[in-house]
Coordinates of C-alpha atoms in Angstrom, one line a residue:
X1 CA 14.0 155.9 26.9
X2 CA 13.3 159.4 24.7
X3 CA 12.1 162.9 25.5
X4 CA 9.3 164.5 24.8
X5 CA 9.9 167.3 25.6
X6 CA 11.4 169.9 28.3
X7 CA 10.7 172.7 29.8
X8 CA 12.3 175.6 31.7
X9 CA 10.1 176.8 34.9
X10 CA 12.0 178.5 35.3
X11 CA 15.9 177.9 34.0
X12 CA 18.8 180.4 33.3
X13 CA 16.9 182.7 30.4
X14 CA 14.2 180.9 30.2
X15 CA 11.4 181.2 32.1
X16 CA 7.4 178.2 31.6
X17 CA 9.5 177.8 27.9
X18 CA 9.1 174.4 26.2
X19 CA 11.4 172.4 23.5
X20 CA 10.2 169.9 21.8
X21 CA 11.5 166.2 20.6
X22 CA 11.4 163.8 17.7
X23 CA 12.3 160.0 18.6
X24 CA 15.4 159.7 16.3
X25 CA 17.9 162.6 15.6
X26 CA 16.9 165.8 16.7
X27 CA 18.9 169.2 15.2
X28 CA 18.8 172.0 17.7
X29 CA 20.4 174.5 15.8
X30 CA 21.0 178.5 17.2
X31 CA 23.5 181.1 17.1
X32 CA 25.8 181.9 20.3
X33 CA 23.7 182.9 23.2
X34 CA 20.3 181.4 22.0
X35 CA 20.5 179.4 24.4
X36 CA 21.2 175.5 23.1
X37 CA 23.7 175.0 26.5
X38 CA 21.1 175.8 29.0
X39 CA 18.9 173.6 26.9
X40 CA 21.6 171.1 26.8
X41 CA 21.2 171.5 30.9
X42 CA 17.8 171.3 31.6
X43 CA 17.4 168.2 29.1
X44 CA 20.2 166.6 32.2
X45 CA 18.9 168.3 35.1
X46 CA 15.3 168.0 34.3
X47 CA 16.1 163.4 34.0
X48 CA 18.5 163.5 36.3
X49 CA 17.4 165.9 39.7
X50 CA 20.3 167.9 41.4
X51 CA 21.5 165.3 44.7
X52 CA 20.1 166.5 48.0
X53 CA 22.2 166.3 50.7
X54 CA 23.0 168.1 54.2
X55 CA 26.0 170.4 54.2
X56 CA 27.8 172.5 51.7
X57 CA 27.1 171.3 47.9
X58 CA 29.8 170.2 46.3
X59 CA 31.8 172.2 43.8
X60 CA 30.1 170.9 40.3
X61 CA 26.5 171.5 42.3
X62 CA 27.4 175.6 43.0
X63 CA 29.1 175.4 38.6
X64 CA 25.6 173.9 37.8
X65 CA 24.1 176.4 39.9
X66 CA 26.1 179.6 38.9
X67 CA 25.5 178.9 35.4
X68 CA 22.0 178.3 35.1
X69 CA 20.2 179.8 38.0
X70 CA 17.8 182.3 36.9
X71 CA 18.3 184.9 35.3
X72 CA 15.3 187.1 37.1
X73 CA 15.9 184.6 40.6
X74 CA 12.6 183.2 42.2
X75 CA 11.8 179.8 41.9
X76 CA 14.2 177.7 40.1
X77 CA 12.6 174.5 38.6
X78 CA 12.8 172.4 35.7
X79 CA 10.6 169.6 34.0
X80 CA 10.6 166.7 32.0
X81 CA 8.0 164.4 29.5
X82 CA 9.9 161.2 28.8
X83 CA 8.5 158.4 26.9
X84 CA 10.3 154.7 28.2
X85 CA 10.4 151.1 26.7
X86 CA 7.5 150.1 28.5
X87 CA 5.0 152.1 27.1
X88 CA 4.8 154.6 30.6
X89 CA 4.9 158.3 29.6
X90 CA 6.3 160.0 32.8
X91 CA 6.3 163.9 33.7
X92 CA 9.7 164.7 35.7
X93 CA 9.6 167.3 37.8
X94 CA 12.7 169.1 39.8
X95 CA 12.9 171.6 42.1
X96 CA 16.0 172.6 41.9
X97 CA 15.9 175.3 44.3
X98 CA 14.4 173.4 47.6
X99 CA 14.3 170.2 46.2
X100 CA 11.6 169.6 48.4
X101 CA 8.4 169.7 45.4
X102 CA 9.5 167.0 43.3
X103 CA 7.2 163.8 41.5
X104 CA 7.7 161.8 38.9
X105 CA 3.8 161.1 38.0
X106 CA 2.3 159.3 34.9
X107 CA 1.6 161.6 32.1
X108 CA -1.3 159.6 31.5
X109 CA -3.4 158.0 34.1
X110 CA -4.4 160.6 37.3
X111 CA -2.8 160.2 41.1
X112 CA 0.1 157.9 39.8
X113 CA 3.6 159.1 41.3
X114 CA 7.0 157.0 40.4
X115 CA 9.3 159.0 42.3
X116 CA 10.2 156.3 44.9
X117 CA 11.3 154.0 42.0
X118 CA 14.3 157.0 41.2
X119 CA 15.2 158.2 44.2
X120 CA 18.7 158.7 44.2
X121 CA 20.6 160.9 46.9
X122 CA 17.8 161.6 47.9
X123 CA 16.1 163.8 44.9
X124 CA 15.0 161.2 42.0
X125 CA 17.0 160.7 38.9
X126 CA 15.2 158.9 35.3
X127 CA 18.5 157.8 34.7
X128 CA 17.5 155.1 37.3
X129 CA 15.5 153.7 35.1
X130 CA 18.4 153.6 32.3
X131 CA 20.6 151.5 35.3
X132 CA 22.3 154.3 35.7
X133 CA 22.1 157.5 38.1
X134 CA 23.2 161.2 37.4
X135 CA 26.5 161.3 37.7
X136 CA 27.1 157.8 34.6
X137 CA 24.1 159.2 32.3
X138 CA 26.3 162.2 32.4
X139 CA 29.7 161.1 31.6
X140 CA 27.7 158.6 28.6
X141 CA 25.6 160.1 27.7
X142 CA 25.2 164.4 28.2
X143 CA 28.0 165.2 26.3
X144 CA 28.7 169.1 27.2
X145 CA 30.3 171.2 24.5
X146 CA 34.0 170.2 24.3
X147 CA 33.8 167.6 26.4
X148 CA 34.4 164.5 24.1
X149 CA 37.1 163.3 25.4
X150 CA 36.0 164.0 28.7
X151 CA 35.6 160.0 29.3
X152 CA 39.3 159.8 29.7
X153 CA 39.4 161.9 32.6
X154 CA 36.8 160.3 35.3
X155 CA 36.5 157.1 33.8
X156 CA 35.3 155.7 37.0
X157 CA 31.3 155.9 37.3
X158 CA 31.1 154.3 33.7
X159 CA 34.2 151.5 34.6
X160 CA 31.2 150.7 37.4
X161 CA 28.2 150.9 35.2
X162 CA 30.4 148.7 32.4
X163 CA 30.4 146.2 35.0
X164 CA 27.5 146.0 36.4
X165 CA 26.1 145.7 32.4
X166 CA 28.6 143.5 32.3
X167 CA 28.3 141.3 35.2
X168 CA 25.0 141.8 37.4
X169 CA 22.4 142.5 34.6
X170 CA 22.0 145.8 35.6
X171 CA 22.0 145.2 39.4
X172 CA 23.0 148.2 41.6
X173 CA 26.3 146.7 43.1
X174 CA 29.4 145.0 41.1
X175 CA 32.9 144.1 41.5
X176 CA 34.3 147.9 40.6
X177 CA 32.0 148.5 43.9
X178 CA 32.3 145.7 45.9
X179 CA 37.0 146.2 45.6
X180 CA 36.6 150.3 46.3
X181 CA 34.3 149.9 49.7
X182 CA 36.8 146.6 50.3
X183 CA 39.3 148.7 50.0
X184 CA 38.2 152.0 51.9
X185 CA 36.7 149.2 54.4
X186 CA 40.8 147.8 54.5
X187 CA 42.3 151.7 54.6
X188 CA 40.3 152.5 57.8
X189 CA 39.8 148.8 59.5
X190 CA 43.2 147.9 59.2
X191 CA 45.8 150.2 57.6
X192 CA 49.5 150.2 56.7
X193 CA 52.3 149.9 58.8
X194 CA 53.0 153.2 57.8
X195 CA 49.3 154.4 58.8
X196 CA 50.6 155.6 62.2
X197 CA 46.5 156.1 63.3
X198 CA 45.5 152.4 61.9
X199 CA 44.5 150.0 63.1
X200 CA 47.6 147.6 62.1
X201 CA 50.7 150.3 63.5
X202 CA 48.8 150.8 67.1
X203 CA 48.5 147.1 67.2
X204 CA 52.4 146.4 66.0
X205 CA 53.6 150.0 68.5
X206 CA 50.9 148.3 70.9
X207 CA 52.1 144.8 71.0
X208 CA 56.0 146.1 70.6
X209 CA 54.7 147.9 73.9
X210 CA 54.3 145.0 75.8
X211 CA 56.9 143.0 74.8
X212 CA 59.4 146.1 76.1
X213 CA 56.8 146.1 79.7
X214 CA 57.0 142.2 79.8
X215 CA 61.3 142.3 79.1
X216 CA 61.8 145.3 82.2
X217 CA 59.2 143.7 84.3
X218 CA 61.1 140.3 84.2
X219 CA 64.6 142.4 84.4
X220 CA 63.3 143.7 88.0
X221 CA 61.7 140.7 88.8
X222 CA 65.5 139.4 88.2
X223 CA 66.9 142.3 90.1
X224 CA 64.7 142.1 93.3
X225 CA 65.6 138.1 93.5
X226 CA 68.8 138.9 93.0
X227 CA 69.0 141.2 95.9
X228 CA 66.6 139.1 97.8
X229 CA 69.7 135.6 97.6
X230 CA 72.4 139.1 98.7
X231 CA 69.4 139.5 101.9
X232 CA 69.2 135.6 102.2
X233 CA 73.4 136.1 102.7
X234 CA 73.5 139.0 104.9
X235 CA 71.2 137.6 107.5
X236 CA 72.9 134.4 108.3
X237 CA 75.6 136.3 107.7
X238 CA 74.6 138.5 110.8
X239 CA 73.3 135.5 112.1
X240 CA 76.9 134.0 112.5
X241 CA 78.1 136.4 114.3
X242 CA 75.6 136.7 116.6
X243 CA 76.1 132.4 117.0
X244 CA 79.9 133.2 117.7
X245 CA 79.6 136.2 120.2
X246 CA 76.6 134.2 121.6
X247 CA 78.7 131.3 122.0
X248 CA 81.9 134.4 123.4
X249 CA 79.4 135.4 125.5
X250 CA 77.7 132.1 126.3
X251 CA 82.1 130.9 126.6
X252 CA 82.8 133.7 129.3
X253 CA 79.5 133.5 131.2
X254 CA 81.0 129.3 131.8
X255 CA 84.6 131.0 133.3
X256 CA 82.5 133.0 135.5
X257 CA 80.6 130.6 136.8
X258 CA 82.8 128.4 137.2
X259 CA 85.4 131.4 139.0
X260 CA 82.7 132.1 140.8
X261 CA 82.1 128.5 142.2
X262 CA 86.1 127.5 143.5
X263 CA 85.8 130.9 145.1
X264 CA 83.0 129.8 147.1
X265 CA 84.6 126.4 147.8
X266 CA 87.2 128.5 149.2
X267 CA 85.2 131.0 151.9
X268 CA 83.7 127.4 152.5
X269 CA 87.0 125.7 153.0
X270 CA 87.7 129.0 155.1
X271 CA 84.5 129.0 157.3
X272 CA 85.4 125.4 158.5
X273 CA 88.7 126.3 159.8
X274 CA 87.5 129.5 162.1
X275 CA 83.9 128.3 162.1
X276 CA 83.3 131.6 165.0
X277 CA 85.1 134.1 162.7
X278 CA 88.1 135.7 162.2
X279 CA 90.6 134.4 165.5
X280 CA 90.7 136.8 168.0
X281 CA 94.1 138.0 170.2
X282 CA 92.9 138.9 173.8
X283 CA 95.5 137.4 175.5
X284 CA 98.3 140.4 176.2
X285 CA 96.4 143.3 176.0
X286 CA 97.4 144.4 179.7
X287 CA 101.0 144.2 179.0
X288 CA 101.0 145.5 176.3
X289 CA 99.8 148.7 177.6
X290 CA 102.9 149.1 179.6
X291 CA 105.4 148.0 176.7
X292 CA 107.5 150.7 174.7
X293 CA 105.0 151.9 171.8
X294 CA 107.6 150.6 168.8
X295 CA 107.5 147.1 171.3
X296 CA 103.4 146.5 171.7
X297 CA 102.7 147.6 168.0
X298 CA 104.2 143.7 167.1
X299 CA 100.8 142.4 168.8
X300 CA 98.4 144.9 167.5
X301 CA 99.9 144.0 164.0
X302 CA 100.0 140.6 163.9
X303 CA 96.1 140.2 165.1
X304 CA 95.6 142.6 162.5
X305 CA 97.5 140.8 160.0
X306 CA 95.7 138.1 160.7
X307 CA 92.0 139.8 161.1
X308 CA 93.5 141.1 157.7
X309 CA 94.1 137.3 156.1
X310 CA 90.4 136.8 156.9
X311 CA 89.3 139.2 155.5
X312 CA 90.5 138.9 152.7
X313 CA 89.8 135.6 152.5
X314 CA 86.6 136.4 151.8
X315 CA 87.0 139.8 149.7
X316 CA 88.3 137.0 147.2
X317 CA 84.3 137.3 146.3
X318 CA 83.0 140.5 148.4
X319 CA 85.0 143.7 148.7
X320 CA 83.2 144.4 152.3
X321 CA 85.3 142.0 154.6
X322 CA 88.3 142.8 152.6
X323 CA 87.4 146.7 153.3
X324 CA 87.0 145.8 156.6
X325 CA 89.9 144.1 157.3
X326 CA 91.9 146.8 155.9
X327 CA 90.2 149.6 158.1
X328 CA 91.1 147.5 161.2
X329 CA 94.9 147.4 160.1
X330 CA 94.4 151.3 159.0
X331 CA 93.3 152.5 162.2
X332 CA 96.3 149.7 164.8
X333 CA 98.7 151.5 162.0
X334 CA 97.8 155.2 162.4
X335 CA 96.9 154.6 166.5
X336 CA 101.0 153.2 166.3
X337 CA 102.5 155.5 164.5
X338 CA 100.9 158.3 166.1
X339 CA 101.4 157.5 169.5
X340 CA 98.7 159.0 171.6
X341 CA 98.5 157.2 174.7
X342 CA 97.7 153.5 174.9
X343 CA 96.7 151.8 171.9
X344 CA 93.1 150.2 171.9
X345 CA 92.3 147.2 173.0
X346 CA 92.2 145.0 170.3
X347 CA 88.8 143.7 169.7
X348 CA 86.5 141.2 170.9
X349 CA 84.7 139.3 167.9
X350 CA 81.4 139.8 168.3
X351 CA 79.2 136.8 168.3
X352 CA 77.4 137.8 165.4
X353 CA 80.4 137.4 163.1
X354 CA 79.6 133.4 162.7
X355 CA 77.0 134.2 161.7
X356 CA 77.3 137.3 159.3
X357 CA 80.6 135.4 158.0
X358 CA 78.0 132.1 156.8
X359 CA 75.5 134.2 155.7
X360 CA 78.3 135.6 153.3
X361 CA 79.5 131.8 152.6
X362 CA 75.6 131.4 151.3
X363 CA 75.7 134.1 149.0
X364 CA 78.3 133.1 147.4
X365 CA 76.7 130.1 147.0
X366 CA 74.0 131.5 145.7
X367 CA 76.1 134.1 143.4
X368 CA 77.2 130.7 141.9
X369 CA 73.8 129.3 141.0
X370 CA 72.4 132.4 139.7
X371 CA 75.8 132.5 138.0
X372 CA 76.3 128.8 136.6
X373 CA 72.2 128.6 136.1
X374 CA 73.0 132.2 133.1
X375 CA 75.4 130.4 131.7
X376 CA 73.5 127.2 131.1
X377 CA 70.8 130.0 129.1
X378 CA 74.3 131.6 127.1
X379 CA 74.4 128.2 126.4
X380 CA 71.7 126.8 125.1
X381 CA 71.0 129.3 122.9
X382 CA 74.4 128.8 121.2
X383 CA 75.5 124.9 118.7
X384 CA 77.8 123.1 120.3
X385 CA 79.6 123.1 118.0
X386 CA 80.2 126.6 117.6
X387 CA 80.5 126.8 121.1
X388 CA 82.9 124.1 121.0
X389 CA 84.9 125.8 118.9
X390 CA 85.4 129.2 121.1
X391 CA 88.9 129.3 121.5
X392 CA 91.3 132.0 123.7
X393 CA 88.1 133.3 125.4
X394 CA 88.9 136.9 126.4
X395 CA 86.2 140.3 127.0
X396 CA 88.2 142.0 124.6
X397 CA 87.1 139.3 122.0
X398 CA 83.8 139.0 123.2
X399 CA 83.1 143.2 122.3
X400 CA 85.0 142.6 119.0
X401 CA 83.0 140.2 118.1
X402 CA 80.0 142.3 119.6
X403 CA 80.8 145.1 116.8
X404 CA 81.7 142.6 114.1
X405 CA 77.7 141.8 114.7
X406 CA 76.7 145.1 115.1
X407 CA 78.3 145.9 111.7
X408 CA 76.8 142.7 109.4
X409 CA 73.0 143.7 111.1
X410 CA 73.2 147.4 109.5
X411 CA 73.9 146.5 106.6
X412 CA 71.1 143.2 106.3
X413 CA 68.5 145.8 107.6
X414 CA 69.7 148.8 105.1
X415 CA 69.5 145.9 102.8
X416 CA 66.1 144.6 104.0
X417 CA 65.5 148.3 103.5
X418 CA 65.7 149.0 99.8
X419 CA 64.3 145.5 98.9
X420 CA 61.5 146.6 100.7
X421 CA 60.9 150.0 98.4
X422 CA 61.7 147.5 95.9
X423 CA 59.7 145.2 96.3
X424 CA 56.9 148.1 96.4
X425 CA 57.5 149.5 93.0
X426 CA 58.5 146.3 91.5
X427 CA 56.1 146.1 87.9
X428 CA 54.1 143.0 88.2
X429 CA 54.6 140.6 85.3
X430 CA 51.6 138.6 85.3
X431 CA 50.3 141.6 84.2
X432 CA 52.8 142.6 81.6
X433 CA 52.0 139.0 80.5
X434 CA 48.3 139.6 79.9
X435 CA 48.3 142.3 78.5
X436 CA 50.6 140.8 75.9
X437 CA 48.5 138.7 75.5
X438 CA 45.9 140.8 74.5
X439 CA 47.8 142.7 72.5
X440 CA 48.7 140.0 70.3
X441 CA 45.7 139.0 69.9
X442 CA 44.4 141.5 68.5
X443 CA 46.8 142.3 66.2
X444 CA 46.1 138.9 64.8
X445 CA 42.6 140.0 64.5
X446 CA 43.6 142.9 63.0
X447 CA 45.8 141.1 60.4
X448 CA 43.4 137.6 59.8
X449 CA 41.4 140.7 58.6
X450 CA 44.3 142.2 56.9
X451 CA 45.1 138.5 55.1
X452 CA 40.8 138.0 54.3
X453 CA 40.9 141.7 53.3
X454 CA 44.0 141.2 51.2
X455 CA 42.2 137.6 50.1
X456 CA 38.8 139.3 49.0
X457 CA 40.2 142.0 47.2
X458 CA 42.8 139.8 45.2
X459 CA 39.5 137.4 44.1
X460 CA 37.3 140.4 43.2
X461 CA 40.2 141.5 41.2
X462 CA 40.1 138.5 38.9
X463 CA 36.2 139.6 38.7
X464 CA 36.9 142.7 37.6
X465 CA 39.5 141.4 35.1
X466 CA 37.0 138.4 33.9
X467 CA 34.6 141.9 33.5
X468 CA 36.3 143.7 31.3
X469 CA 37.9 141.3 28.9
X470 CA 34.2 140.1 28.8
X471 CA 32.8 144.0 27.9
X472 CA 35.8 144.7 25.9
X473 CA 34.7 142.6 23.1
X474 CA 31.7 144.1 22.8
X475 CA 32.2 147.2 22.8
X476 CA 34.8 146.9 20.8
X477 CA 32.0 145.3 17.9
X478 CA 29.9 148.9 18.7
X479 CA 33.3 150.6 17.5
X480 CA 33.9 148.2 14.7
X481 CA 30.1 148.9 13.2
X482 CA 30.9 152.4 13.0
X483 CA 34.5 153.2 12.7
X484 CA 35.5 153.0 9.3
X485 CA 32.7 155.2 7.9
X486 CA 33.0 158.1 11.1
X487 CA 37.8 158.0 9.7
X488 CA 36.4 157.8 6.4
X489 CA 38.6 153.8 6.4
X490 CA 41.5 155.2 8.1
X491 CA 40.8 152.8 10.8
X492 CA 39.1 149.5 10.5
X493 CA 40.1 147.9 13.6
X494 CA 41.0 148.7 17.5
X495 CA 40.7 147.6 21.1
X496 CA 39.3 149.0 24.5
X497 CA 40.7 148.6 27.5
X498 CA 37.8 148.7 29.9
X499 CA 39.6 150.0 33.2
X500 CA 41.0 153.1 31.6
X501 CA 38.3 153.2 28.7
X502 CA 41.2 154.0 26.4
X503 CA 41.1 153.6 22.9
X504 CA 43.3 151.6 20.7
X505 CA 42.9 151.6 16.2
X506 CA 44.8 150.5 13.5
X507 CA 44.2 150.4 9.7
X508 CA 44.1 146.0 8.6
X509 CA 48.2 145.3 10.8
X510 CA 49.6 148.1 11.2
X511 CA 50.6 149.4 14.3
X512 CA 47.8 150.4 17.5
X513 CA 48.1 153.9 18.3
X514 CA 46.1 156.1 21.3
X515 CA 43.2 157.4 19.6
X516 CA 43.3 159.9 22.2
X517 CA 46.7 161.3 20.8
X518 CA 45.5 161.4 17.2
X519 CA 44.1 164.4 15.6
X520 CA 41.7 165.9 17.7
X521 CA 39.0 165.5 15.6
X522 CA 39.6 161.3 15.0
X523 CA 39.9 161.4 18.7
X524 CA 36.2 163.1 19.5
X525 CA 34.9 161.1 16.7
X526 CA 36.4 157.8 17.9
X527 CA 35.4 158.9 21.8
X528 CA 32.2 160.0 20.5
X529 CA 31.4 156.4 18.7
X530 CA 32.9 154.7 22.6
X531 CA 29.7 156.8 24.0
X532 CA 27.0 155.3 21.5
X533 CA 28.6 151.8 22.7
X534 CA 28.2 152.9 26.1
X535 CA 25.0 154.2 26.0
X536 CA 23.9 150.4 24.7
X537 CA 25.7 148.0 27.3
X538 CA 25.0 149.9 29.8
X539 CA 21.5 150.3 30.2
X540 CA 18.8 148.1 32.1
X541 CA 18.0 145.3 30.1
X542 CA 15.4 146.2 27.3
X543 CA 15.7 150.0 27.3
X544 CA 17.5 152.9 25.7
X545 CA 19.6 155.6 26.4
X546 CA 19.3 158.8 24.3
X547 CA 22.4 160.5 23.3
X548 CA 22.8 164.3 24.1
X549 CA 25.7 166.1 22.3
X550 CA 26.6 169.0 22.2
X551 CA 28.3 171.0 19.2
X552 CA 30.3 167.4 18.8
X553 CA 31.2 168.0 15.2
X554 CA 32.7 171.1 15.5
X555 CA 36.1 169.8 15.0
X556 CA 35.1 167.2 12.1
X557 CA 36.2 168.5 9.0
X558 CA 33.5 168.7 6.5
X559 CA 33.6 164.5 4.8
X560 CA 33.8 163.7 7.9
X561 CA 30.9 166.0 9.7
X562 CA 29.0 164.9 6.7
X563 CA 29.9 161.7 7.4
X564 CA 28.9 161.2 11.6
X565 CA 25.8 162.6 11.1
X566 CA 24.7 160.6 9.1
X567 CA 26.4 158.0 11.1
X568 CA 24.0 159.7 13.5
X569 CA 20.8 159.6 12.0
X570 CA 21.5 155.5 10.9
X571 CA 21.4 155.5 14.9
X572 CA 18.7 157.9 15.6
X573 CA 16.2 154.5 14.7
X574 CA 17.3 152.9 17.8
X575 CA 18.2 155.2 19.8
X576 CA 16.8 159.0 20.5
X577 CA 19.7 161.2 19.6
X578 CA 19.7 164.8 20.4
X579 CA 22.5 167.3 18.8
X580 CA 23.2 170.7 19.5
X581 CA 25.0 172.5 17.0
X582 CA 25.7 176.2 15.4
X583 CA 27.6 175.5 12.2
X584 CA 25.3 176.3 9.5
X585 CA 26.4 173.6 7.4
X586 CA 24.3 171.2 9.6
X587 CA 21.8 173.6 9.8
X588 CA 21.9 172.7 6.1
X589 CA 22.4 168.8 5.9
X590 CA 19.2 169.1 8.6
X591 CA 17.2 170.4 6.5
X592 CA 17.3 168.1 3.7
X593 CA 17.9 164.6 5.3
X594 CA 15.6 165.0 8.6
X595 CA 12.3 164.3 8.5
X596 CA 9.3 164.0 10.6
X597 CA 7.5 162.3 13.1
X598 CA 10.8 160.3 13.5
X599 CA 13.8 162.9 12.9
X600 CA 13.3 166.7 13.4
X601 CA 15.4 170.5 13.1
X602 CA 14.8 173.4 15.9
X603 CA 15.9 176.6 14.7
X604 CA 15.8 178.4 17.7
X605 CA 15.5 181.9 17.9
X606 CA 18.5 184.7 17.9
X607 CA 18.3 185.9 21.1
X608 CA 17.2 189.6 21.8

């Protein structure tokens, strides 16, 4: 590729002005403020345009606009006619203001637009025909004033293009690009163990949290089971006390039933002895009427005593009989002591007394049977061994046993209530295990991805290293072609690090010295040669990249300056070189050495 012309429509201070160029070495001379830097920028903008994207423009785009926006305002556009190695002549028109009215049309054939071939970041970029882009073209081929050493500041774009040229013959993707993408992907999708918002750290923290939750659930479950065992022990203790109490109650009931049966038998015996009821005293009734009170009272007392004895026998089970007997005895004693008239006759036993006795006896037997049944029912609820083990039965022991039973039962119910509350809040161990399994699987996925990406990056780094080793000899060979000449024979050997674009030079077998640390002029000359080497080896096969230089020889002494100019003229035989300068000795050299049509000297008018 080579520039035939560039036109400002307007651009900076120029309006509808054209700069024509020869295919070889072009020296564009002009004093300060003549517009050399403006034409330098116009060549770059005419070929590459400006990226079109949403959002605020970058700092570089802002700076470019501030420097080269038309002084009179309005439209901002530039165009360039370039000749490609395939024979096409293309006119590129770049609408720098709106970035809409851009085109890349055939300069000879009507109706043919090639903009779609070179679209990059939303706008046509003619450096794409060279296998470059507007950024790498600016770094390698478009050297602005005092930027010959700029390669050292940001070699990233050129490193990618070096790899592309060496490894993929102009393809768009490189190991460096793949490494950058993989590194970015690994940083976002995996991250480091110290990055709190990235998946690796989050996954590990989630596993740790789930493991802690599982441990808490297991501890809570163990505590619950332990309390459940305690509750079982309390329940067994309460049941044991209930058994003891029931055994005492059954034993007391059995004794009460046996006592009732004995008293019923005794009452039956008395009833047999006295079938007509208690004995009656009627023989001396009339005699007692004439007997002094203290003597007459004896028969009554005897009769009353007999009646009381029968009543007492019956009253062992029925208080009514005893009360009746005692009442009769009391009545007789009261009458005797008061001496009130004749003593009342001993009442004869009514015919119904025997019947009443039989009824009372039947009730006693019924009560004894009922007590025996109740005792048997209580005994059925108690283990025979527990019942047999009962000793020293008493109501007091029963009361104490009942108190112990209530205490044990209360303790059991309290413990049961607490356990139910714990059970309501008990975390689910199975759910915690499932959560841990899910978290562990996610962590395993992230770690496997990390290992895969790390291995891939390692392989690509090795490939990148191989590319660097392949490119380094090529760049070295190009530098050695011109290095002795432009350095006046002081440096005859060199080596290049394609990763950092560092150049080391030496003379013969002397010590290696970094070119960037040499004198400013020597360093600029060496890095000018490196740019020449880059433009040769970065471009797509079959293409030639032009070299645009702004005051590239200003730091050279007279002898080296002439050597550099002669070198550029030789280079111009294959590569278009456009050198902007304000130096009179360079113009003088150009007037003597350059001749059309291959080379040209263009003198810009002084500013008005």
